[in-house]
mmCIF file of C-alpha atoms in Angstrom:
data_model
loop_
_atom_site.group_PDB
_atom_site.id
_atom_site.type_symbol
_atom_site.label_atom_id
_atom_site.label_comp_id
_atom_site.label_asym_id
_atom_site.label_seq_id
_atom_site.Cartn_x
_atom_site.Cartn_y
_atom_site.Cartn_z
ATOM 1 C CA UNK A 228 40.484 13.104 -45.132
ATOM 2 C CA UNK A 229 39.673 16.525 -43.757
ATOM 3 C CA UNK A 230 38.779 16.646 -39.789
ATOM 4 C CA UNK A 231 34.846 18.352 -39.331
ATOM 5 C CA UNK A 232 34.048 20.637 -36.926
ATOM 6 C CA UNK A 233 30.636 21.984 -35.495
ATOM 7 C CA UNK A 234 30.725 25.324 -34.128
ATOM 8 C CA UNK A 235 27.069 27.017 -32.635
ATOM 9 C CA UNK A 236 27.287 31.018 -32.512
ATOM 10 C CA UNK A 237 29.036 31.480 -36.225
ATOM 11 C CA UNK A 238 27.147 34.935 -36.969
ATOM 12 C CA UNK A 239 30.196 36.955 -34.895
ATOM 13 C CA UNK A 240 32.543 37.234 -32.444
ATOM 14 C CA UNK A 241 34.272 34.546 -31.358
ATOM 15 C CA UNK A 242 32.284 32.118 -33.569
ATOM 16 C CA UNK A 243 32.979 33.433 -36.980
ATOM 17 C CA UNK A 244 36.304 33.876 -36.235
ATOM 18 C CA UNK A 245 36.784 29.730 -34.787
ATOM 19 C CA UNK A 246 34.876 29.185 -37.536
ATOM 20 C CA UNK A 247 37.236 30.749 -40.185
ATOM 21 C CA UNK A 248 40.386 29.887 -38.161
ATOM 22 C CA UNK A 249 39.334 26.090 -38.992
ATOM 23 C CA UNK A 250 38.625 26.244 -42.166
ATOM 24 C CA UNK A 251 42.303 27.875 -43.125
ATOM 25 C CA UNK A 252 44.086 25.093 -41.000
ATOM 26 C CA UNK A 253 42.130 22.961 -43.760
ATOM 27 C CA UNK A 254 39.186 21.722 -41.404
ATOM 28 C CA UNK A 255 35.446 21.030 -42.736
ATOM 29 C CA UNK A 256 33.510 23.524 -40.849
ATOM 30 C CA UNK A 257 29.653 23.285 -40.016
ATOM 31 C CA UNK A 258 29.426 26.990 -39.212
ATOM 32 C CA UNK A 259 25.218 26.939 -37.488
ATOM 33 C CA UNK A 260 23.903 30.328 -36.215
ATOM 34 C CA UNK A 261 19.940 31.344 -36.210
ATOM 35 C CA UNK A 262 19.825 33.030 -39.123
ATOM 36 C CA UNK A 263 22.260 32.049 -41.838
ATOM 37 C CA UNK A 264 20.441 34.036 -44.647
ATOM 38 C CA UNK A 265 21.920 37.179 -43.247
ATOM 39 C CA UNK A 266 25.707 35.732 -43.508
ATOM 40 C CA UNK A 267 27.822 37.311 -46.451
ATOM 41 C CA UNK A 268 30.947 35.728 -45.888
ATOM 42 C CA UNK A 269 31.149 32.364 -44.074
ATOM 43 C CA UNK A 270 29.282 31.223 -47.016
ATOM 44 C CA UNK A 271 32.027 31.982 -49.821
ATOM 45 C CA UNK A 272 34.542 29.874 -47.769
ATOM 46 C CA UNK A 273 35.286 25.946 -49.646
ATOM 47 C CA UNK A 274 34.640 23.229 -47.052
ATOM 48 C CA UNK A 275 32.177 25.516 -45.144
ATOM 49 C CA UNK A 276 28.620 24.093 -44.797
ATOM 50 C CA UNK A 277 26.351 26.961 -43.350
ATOM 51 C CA UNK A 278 23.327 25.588 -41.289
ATOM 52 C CA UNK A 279 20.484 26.836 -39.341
ATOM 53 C CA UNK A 280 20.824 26.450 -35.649
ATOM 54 C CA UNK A 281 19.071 27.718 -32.835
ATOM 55 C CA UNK A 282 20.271 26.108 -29.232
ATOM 56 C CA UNK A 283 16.443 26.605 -27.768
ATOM 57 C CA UNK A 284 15.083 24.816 -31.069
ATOM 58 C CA UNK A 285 15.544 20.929 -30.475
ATOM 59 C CA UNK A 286 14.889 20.519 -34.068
ATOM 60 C CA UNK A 287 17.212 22.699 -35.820
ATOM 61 C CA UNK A 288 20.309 21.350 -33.760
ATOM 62 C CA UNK A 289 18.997 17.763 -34.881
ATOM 63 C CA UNK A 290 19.003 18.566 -38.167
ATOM 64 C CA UNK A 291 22.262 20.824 -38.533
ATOM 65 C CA UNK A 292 24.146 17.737 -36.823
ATOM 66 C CA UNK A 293 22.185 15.557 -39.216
ATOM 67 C CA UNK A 294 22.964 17.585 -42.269
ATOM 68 C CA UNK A 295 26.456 18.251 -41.247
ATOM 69 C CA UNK A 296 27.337 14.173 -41.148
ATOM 70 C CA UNK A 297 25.889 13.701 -44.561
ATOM 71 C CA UNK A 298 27.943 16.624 -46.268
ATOM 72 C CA UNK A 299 31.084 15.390 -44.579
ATOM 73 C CA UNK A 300 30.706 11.611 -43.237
ATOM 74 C CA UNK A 301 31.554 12.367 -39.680
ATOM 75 C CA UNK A 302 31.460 15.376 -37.162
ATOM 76 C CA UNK A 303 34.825 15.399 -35.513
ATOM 77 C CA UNK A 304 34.650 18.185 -32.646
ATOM 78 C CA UNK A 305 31.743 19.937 -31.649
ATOM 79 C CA UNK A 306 32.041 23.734 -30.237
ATOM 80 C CA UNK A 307 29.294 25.172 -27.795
ATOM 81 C CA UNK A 308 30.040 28.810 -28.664
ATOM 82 C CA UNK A 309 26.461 30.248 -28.868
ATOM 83 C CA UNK A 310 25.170 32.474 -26.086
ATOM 84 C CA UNK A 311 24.700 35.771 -24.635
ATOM 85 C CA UNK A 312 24.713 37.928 -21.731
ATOM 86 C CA UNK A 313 22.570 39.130 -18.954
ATOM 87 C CA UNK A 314 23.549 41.737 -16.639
ATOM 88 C CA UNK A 315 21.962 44.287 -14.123
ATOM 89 C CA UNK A 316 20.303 44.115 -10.579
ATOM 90 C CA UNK A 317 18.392 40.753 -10.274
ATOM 91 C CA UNK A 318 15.648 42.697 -8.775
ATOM 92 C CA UNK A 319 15.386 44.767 -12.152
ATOM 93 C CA UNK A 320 15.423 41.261 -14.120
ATOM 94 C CA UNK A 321 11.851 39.989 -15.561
ATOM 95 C CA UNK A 322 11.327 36.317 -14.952
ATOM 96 C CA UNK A 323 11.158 35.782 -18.482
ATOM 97 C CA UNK A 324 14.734 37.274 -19.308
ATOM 98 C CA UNK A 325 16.553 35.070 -16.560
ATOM 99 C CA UNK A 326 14.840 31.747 -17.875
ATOM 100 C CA UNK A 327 15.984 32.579 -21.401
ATOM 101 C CA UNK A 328 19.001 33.393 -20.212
ATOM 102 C CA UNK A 329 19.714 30.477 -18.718
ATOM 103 C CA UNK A 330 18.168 28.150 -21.774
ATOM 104 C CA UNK A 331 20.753 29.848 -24.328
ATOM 105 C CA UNK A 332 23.556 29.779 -22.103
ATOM 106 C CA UNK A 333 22.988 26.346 -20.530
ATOM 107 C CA UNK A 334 19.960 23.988 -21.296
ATOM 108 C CA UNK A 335 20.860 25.142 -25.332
ATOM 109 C CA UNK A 336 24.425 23.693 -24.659
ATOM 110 C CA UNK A 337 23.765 20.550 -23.070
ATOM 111 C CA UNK A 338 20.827 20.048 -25.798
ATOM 112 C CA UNK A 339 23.070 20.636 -28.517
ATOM 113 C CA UNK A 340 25.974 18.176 -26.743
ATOM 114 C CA UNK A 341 23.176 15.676 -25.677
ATOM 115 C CA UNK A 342 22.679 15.510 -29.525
ATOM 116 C CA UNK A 343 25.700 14.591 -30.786
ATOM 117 C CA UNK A 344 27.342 12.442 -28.176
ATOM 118 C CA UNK A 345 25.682 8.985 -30.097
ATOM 119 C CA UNK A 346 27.599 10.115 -33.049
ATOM 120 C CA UNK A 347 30.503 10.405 -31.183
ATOM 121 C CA UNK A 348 30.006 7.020 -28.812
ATOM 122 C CA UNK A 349 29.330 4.973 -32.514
ATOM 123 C CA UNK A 350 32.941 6.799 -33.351
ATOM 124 C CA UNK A 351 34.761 6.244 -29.977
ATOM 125 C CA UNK A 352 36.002 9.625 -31.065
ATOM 126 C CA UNK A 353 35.503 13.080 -30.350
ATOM 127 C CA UNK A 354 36.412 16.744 -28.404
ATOM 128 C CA UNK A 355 33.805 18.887 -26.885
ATOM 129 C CA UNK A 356 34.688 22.278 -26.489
ATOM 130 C CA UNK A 357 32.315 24.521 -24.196
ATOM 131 C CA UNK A 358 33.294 28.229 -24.192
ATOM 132 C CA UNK A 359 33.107 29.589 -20.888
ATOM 133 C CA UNK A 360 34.557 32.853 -19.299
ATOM 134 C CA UNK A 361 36.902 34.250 -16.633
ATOM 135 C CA UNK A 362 32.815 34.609 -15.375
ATOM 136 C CA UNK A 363 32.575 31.100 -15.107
ATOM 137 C CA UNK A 364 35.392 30.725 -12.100
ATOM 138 C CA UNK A 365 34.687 34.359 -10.376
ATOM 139 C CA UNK A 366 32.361 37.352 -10.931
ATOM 140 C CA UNK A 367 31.562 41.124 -11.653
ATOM 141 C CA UNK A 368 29.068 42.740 -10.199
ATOM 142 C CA UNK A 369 25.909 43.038 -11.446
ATOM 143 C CA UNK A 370 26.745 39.515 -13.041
ATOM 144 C CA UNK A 371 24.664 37.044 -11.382
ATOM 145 C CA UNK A 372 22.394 35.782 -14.234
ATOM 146 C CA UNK A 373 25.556 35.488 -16.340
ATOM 147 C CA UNK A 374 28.044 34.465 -13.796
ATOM 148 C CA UNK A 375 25.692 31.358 -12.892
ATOM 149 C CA UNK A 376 25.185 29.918 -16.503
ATOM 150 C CA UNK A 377 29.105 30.316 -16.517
ATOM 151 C CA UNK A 378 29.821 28.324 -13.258
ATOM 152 C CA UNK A 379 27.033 25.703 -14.699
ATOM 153 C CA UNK A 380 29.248 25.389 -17.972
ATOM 154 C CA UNK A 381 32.149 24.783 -15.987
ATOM 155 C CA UNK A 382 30.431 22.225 -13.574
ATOM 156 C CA UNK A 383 28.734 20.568 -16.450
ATOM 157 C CA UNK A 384 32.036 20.339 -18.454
ATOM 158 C CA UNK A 385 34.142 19.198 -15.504
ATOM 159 C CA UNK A 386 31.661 16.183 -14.737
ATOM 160 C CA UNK A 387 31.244 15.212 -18.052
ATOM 161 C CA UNK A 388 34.845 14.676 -18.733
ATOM 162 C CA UNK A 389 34.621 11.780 -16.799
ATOM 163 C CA UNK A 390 31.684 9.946 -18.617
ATOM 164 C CA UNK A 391 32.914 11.050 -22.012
ATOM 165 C CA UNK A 392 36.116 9.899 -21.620
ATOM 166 C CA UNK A 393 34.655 6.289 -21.337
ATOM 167 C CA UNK A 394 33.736 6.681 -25.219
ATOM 168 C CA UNK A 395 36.717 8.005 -26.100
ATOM 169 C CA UNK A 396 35.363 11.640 -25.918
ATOM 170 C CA UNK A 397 37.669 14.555 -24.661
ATOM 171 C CA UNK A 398 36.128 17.568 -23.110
ATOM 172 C CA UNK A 399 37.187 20.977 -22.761
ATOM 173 C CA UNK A 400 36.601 24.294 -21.536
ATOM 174 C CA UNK A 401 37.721 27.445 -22.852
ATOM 175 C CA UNK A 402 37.847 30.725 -21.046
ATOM 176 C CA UNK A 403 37.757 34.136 -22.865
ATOM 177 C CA UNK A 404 38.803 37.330 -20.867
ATOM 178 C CA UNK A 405 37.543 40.518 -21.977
ATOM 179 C CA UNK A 406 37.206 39.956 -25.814
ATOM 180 C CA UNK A 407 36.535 42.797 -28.493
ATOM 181 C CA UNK A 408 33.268 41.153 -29.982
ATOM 182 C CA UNK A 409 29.929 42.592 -29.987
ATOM 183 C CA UNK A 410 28.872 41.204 -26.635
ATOM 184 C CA UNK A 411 27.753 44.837 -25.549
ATOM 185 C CA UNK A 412 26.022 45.299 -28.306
ATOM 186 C CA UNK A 413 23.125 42.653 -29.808
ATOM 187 C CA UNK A 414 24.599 39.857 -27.201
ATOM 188 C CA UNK A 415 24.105 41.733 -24.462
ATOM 189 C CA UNK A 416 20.907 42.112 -22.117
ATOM 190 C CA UNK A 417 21.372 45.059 -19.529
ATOM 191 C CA UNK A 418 18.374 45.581 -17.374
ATOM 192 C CA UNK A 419 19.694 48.688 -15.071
ATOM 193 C CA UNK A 420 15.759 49.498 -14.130
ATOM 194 C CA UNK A 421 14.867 52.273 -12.156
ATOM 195 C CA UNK A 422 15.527 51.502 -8.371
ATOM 196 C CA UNK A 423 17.739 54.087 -6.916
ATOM 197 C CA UNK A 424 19.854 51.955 -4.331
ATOM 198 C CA UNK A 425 21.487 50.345 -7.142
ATOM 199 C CA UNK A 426 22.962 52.991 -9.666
ATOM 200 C CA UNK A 427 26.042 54.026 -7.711
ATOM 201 C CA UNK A 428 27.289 50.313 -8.594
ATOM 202 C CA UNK A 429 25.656 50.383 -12.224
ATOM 203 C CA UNK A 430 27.961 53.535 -12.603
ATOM 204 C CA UNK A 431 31.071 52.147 -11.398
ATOM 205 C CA UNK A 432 30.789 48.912 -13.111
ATOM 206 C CA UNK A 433 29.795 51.175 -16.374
ATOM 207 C CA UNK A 434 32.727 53.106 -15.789
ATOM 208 C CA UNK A 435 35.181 50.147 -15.343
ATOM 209 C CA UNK A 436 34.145 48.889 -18.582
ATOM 210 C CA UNK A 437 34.611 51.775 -20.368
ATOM 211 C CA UNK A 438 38.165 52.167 -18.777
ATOM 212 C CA UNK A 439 40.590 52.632 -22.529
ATOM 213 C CA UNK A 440 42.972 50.642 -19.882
ATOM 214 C CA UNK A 441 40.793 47.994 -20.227
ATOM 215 C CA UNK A 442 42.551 46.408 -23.148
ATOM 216 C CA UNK A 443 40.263 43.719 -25.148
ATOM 217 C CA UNK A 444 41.506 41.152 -26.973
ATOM 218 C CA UNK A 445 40.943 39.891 -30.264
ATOM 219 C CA UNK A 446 38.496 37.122 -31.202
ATOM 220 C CA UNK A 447 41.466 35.437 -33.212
ATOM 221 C CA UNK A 448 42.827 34.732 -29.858
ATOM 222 C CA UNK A 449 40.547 32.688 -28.268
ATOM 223 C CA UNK A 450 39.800 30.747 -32.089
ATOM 224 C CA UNK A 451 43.490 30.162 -31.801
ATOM 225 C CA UNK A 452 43.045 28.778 -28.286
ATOM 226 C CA UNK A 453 39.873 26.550 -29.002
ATOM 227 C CA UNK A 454 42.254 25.048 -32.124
ATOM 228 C CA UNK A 455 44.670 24.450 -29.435
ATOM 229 C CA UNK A 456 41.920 22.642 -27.450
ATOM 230 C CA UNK A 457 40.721 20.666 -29.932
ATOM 231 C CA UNK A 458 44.268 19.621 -31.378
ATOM 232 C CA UNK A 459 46.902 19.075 -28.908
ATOM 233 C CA UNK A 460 45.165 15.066 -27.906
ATOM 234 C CA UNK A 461 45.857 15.938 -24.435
ATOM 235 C CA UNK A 462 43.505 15.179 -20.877
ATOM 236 C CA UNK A 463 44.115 18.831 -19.601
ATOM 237 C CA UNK A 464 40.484 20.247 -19.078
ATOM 238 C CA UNK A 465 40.755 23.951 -18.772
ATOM 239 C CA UNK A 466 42.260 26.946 -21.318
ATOM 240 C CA UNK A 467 42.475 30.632 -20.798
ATOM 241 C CA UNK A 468 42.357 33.404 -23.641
ATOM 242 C CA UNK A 469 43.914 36.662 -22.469
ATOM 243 C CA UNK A 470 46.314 38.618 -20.264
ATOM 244 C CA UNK A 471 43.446 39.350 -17.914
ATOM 245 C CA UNK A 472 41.967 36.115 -17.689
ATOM 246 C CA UNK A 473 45.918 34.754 -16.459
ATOM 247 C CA UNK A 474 45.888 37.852 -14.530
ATOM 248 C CA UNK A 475 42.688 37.731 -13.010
ATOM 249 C CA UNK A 476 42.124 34.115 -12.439
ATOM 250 C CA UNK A 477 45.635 33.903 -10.995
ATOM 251 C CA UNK A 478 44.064 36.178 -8.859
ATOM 252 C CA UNK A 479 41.427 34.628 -7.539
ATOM 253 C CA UNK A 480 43.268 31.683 -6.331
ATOM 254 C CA UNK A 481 45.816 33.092 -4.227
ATOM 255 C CA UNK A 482 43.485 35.943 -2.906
ATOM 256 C CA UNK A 483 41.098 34.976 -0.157
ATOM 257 C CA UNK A 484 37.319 36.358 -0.604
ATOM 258 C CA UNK A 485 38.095 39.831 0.538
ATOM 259 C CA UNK A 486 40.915 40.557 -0.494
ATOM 260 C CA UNK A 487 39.704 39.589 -4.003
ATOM 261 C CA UNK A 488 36.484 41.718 -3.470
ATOM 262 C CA UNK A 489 38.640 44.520 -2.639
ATOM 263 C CA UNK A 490 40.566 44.694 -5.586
ATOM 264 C CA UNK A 491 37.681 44.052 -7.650
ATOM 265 C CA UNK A 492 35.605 47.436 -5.441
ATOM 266 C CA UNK A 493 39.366 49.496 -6.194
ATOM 267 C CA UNK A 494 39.164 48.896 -9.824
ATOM 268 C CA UNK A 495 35.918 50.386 -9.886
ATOM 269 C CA UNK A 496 36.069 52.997 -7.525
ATOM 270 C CA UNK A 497 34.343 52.347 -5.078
#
C-alpha cells in the first residue's frame, strides 16, 4: 500500500515540486493550495488528490485532511510548506501586514499540525515536516517580520519533537537557502516606504540580492531533502538545502555576533 503525504503551499516553488517529487517515488500525494482551480498540472498526475487549503481558514484544512483520509485511508506525513514573506523597515510595516504575516507563517502551521496530530496519535505513526529557512537560525536585514515567524517554526518544531515522539510522531525541520522560486515575486511582501534614514540599507540589501554571484538553488533540492526527512526513520531534527545554507549557518556558529554582522555588512557593502 502506497505511503500518503499532505503537503500545504502546492501552487509553486518548493511545494509543487515536493509535491511531484512524491508522487514519482510512488507516494499518494494530497497536494492543498488556496486556489486549486488555477492548477494545470498537479492535477493530471495518478495518485494526486488536489484540495483546497488555506492555512488562515480553519475549515478548509479540516476538510482537505478529512477528504485526503477518505481518498487514501490514512495520511502518512504531513508537510507545512505554505507561507510567504515580509520584508522592509518595521516602521514602514502596517499593523495589518505583520499580523497576517505572522498567521500564514505561524498560527496557519500550527493550525494545520494541530489538525492532524489525532489522526496521527489513533495511528501511533507519523513525520511532520515544517519548512523553515537559513532565516529561521540567523537574519538579513530588513528581515524582522520574516526572520521571527522563522525562529517561531524552529522553536515550535524543536519542542514539539518531544511530545510527538510520545505518539510515535517524528518531527522535522527543513531549511532552504536561497531557492530559485517565486518568493520575490507573488510570495513576497516588501514595504520599503518612504522614510529616508532607511534606503541606504534597502539599497544594499537590494543590491546583495541581485548579486548573479548569488547562486539559487533549485526547488528539486530541497523536495529531495524533505523526501530525505520524511524517509530515512531517523531522530535527527534539523536538514539544510543548499551550499549557502552549510556555508552560512556554519557560519553563524563559529562566528561570534560581530564578527558575523560584519561579514554579513561586507557582503553588502556597507
Amino acid at each position: 500500500m502506497n505511503k500518503t503525504i499532505l503537503i500545504t503551499g502546492t501552487s509553486s516553488g518548493i511545494g509543487k515540486a515536493t509535491a511531484i517529487y512524491f508522487q514519482q517515488k510512488g507516494w499518494n500525494v494530497i497536494a492543498t493550495m488556496r486556489s486549486p482551480e488555477k492548477d494545470t498540472e498537479l492535477k493530471e498526475l495518478e495518485n494526486v488528490l488536489l484540495e483546497k487549503l488555506d492555512v488562515l481558514d480553519l475549515e478548509s484544512i479540516n476538510q482537505a485532511i478529512q477528504n485526503g483520509i477518505e481518498k487514501f485511508g490514512k495520511i502518512d506525513a504531513l508537510v507545512n510548506n505554505a507561507g510567504y514573506g515580509a520584508y522592509g523597515p518595521l516602521e514602514s510595516f502596517p499593523r495589518e501586514n505583520i499580523i497576517k504575516q505572522f498567521n500564514t507563517n505561524v498560527i496557519g502551521l500550527m493550525d494545520v499540525t494541530k489538525a492532524i496530530i489525532p489522526h496521527f496519535r489513533a495511528n501511533k505513526d507519523g513525520v511532520i515536516v515544517n519548512i523553515s529557512s537559513i532565516g529561521g537560525q540567523m537574519t538579513f536585514a530588513l528581515g524582522s517580520l520574516y526572520h521571527g515567524t522563522k525562529f517561531a517554526v524552529e522553536g515550535i518544531s524543536e519542542s514539539l519533537h518531544y511530545e510527538m515522539k510520545e505518539i510515535g510522531v517524528k518531527v522535522k525541520i527543513v531549511e532552504p537557502g536561497m531557492i530559485a522560486t517565486d518568493f520575490g515575486g507573488r510570495s513576497f511582501d516588501f514595504q520599503a516606504g518612504e522614510i529616508a534614514d532607511y534606503q541606504p540599507i534597502i539599497g544594499a540589501l537590494m543590491k546583495q540580492w541581485q548579486n548573479p554571484d548569488n547562486s539559487s538553488s533549485a526547488a528539486s533540492l530541497v523536495a529531495d531533502v524533505i523526501y530525505t526527512a520524511v524517509s530515512d526513520d531517523s531522530e535527527q531534527l534539523r536538514y539544510r538545502a543548499g551550499d549557502d545554507a552549510n556555508f552560512l549557518l556554519d557560519s553563524r556558529k563559529k562566528m561570534t555576533d560581530n564578527e558575523f554582522f560584519s561579514m554579513m555588512n561586507n557582503q553588502m557593502g556597507k
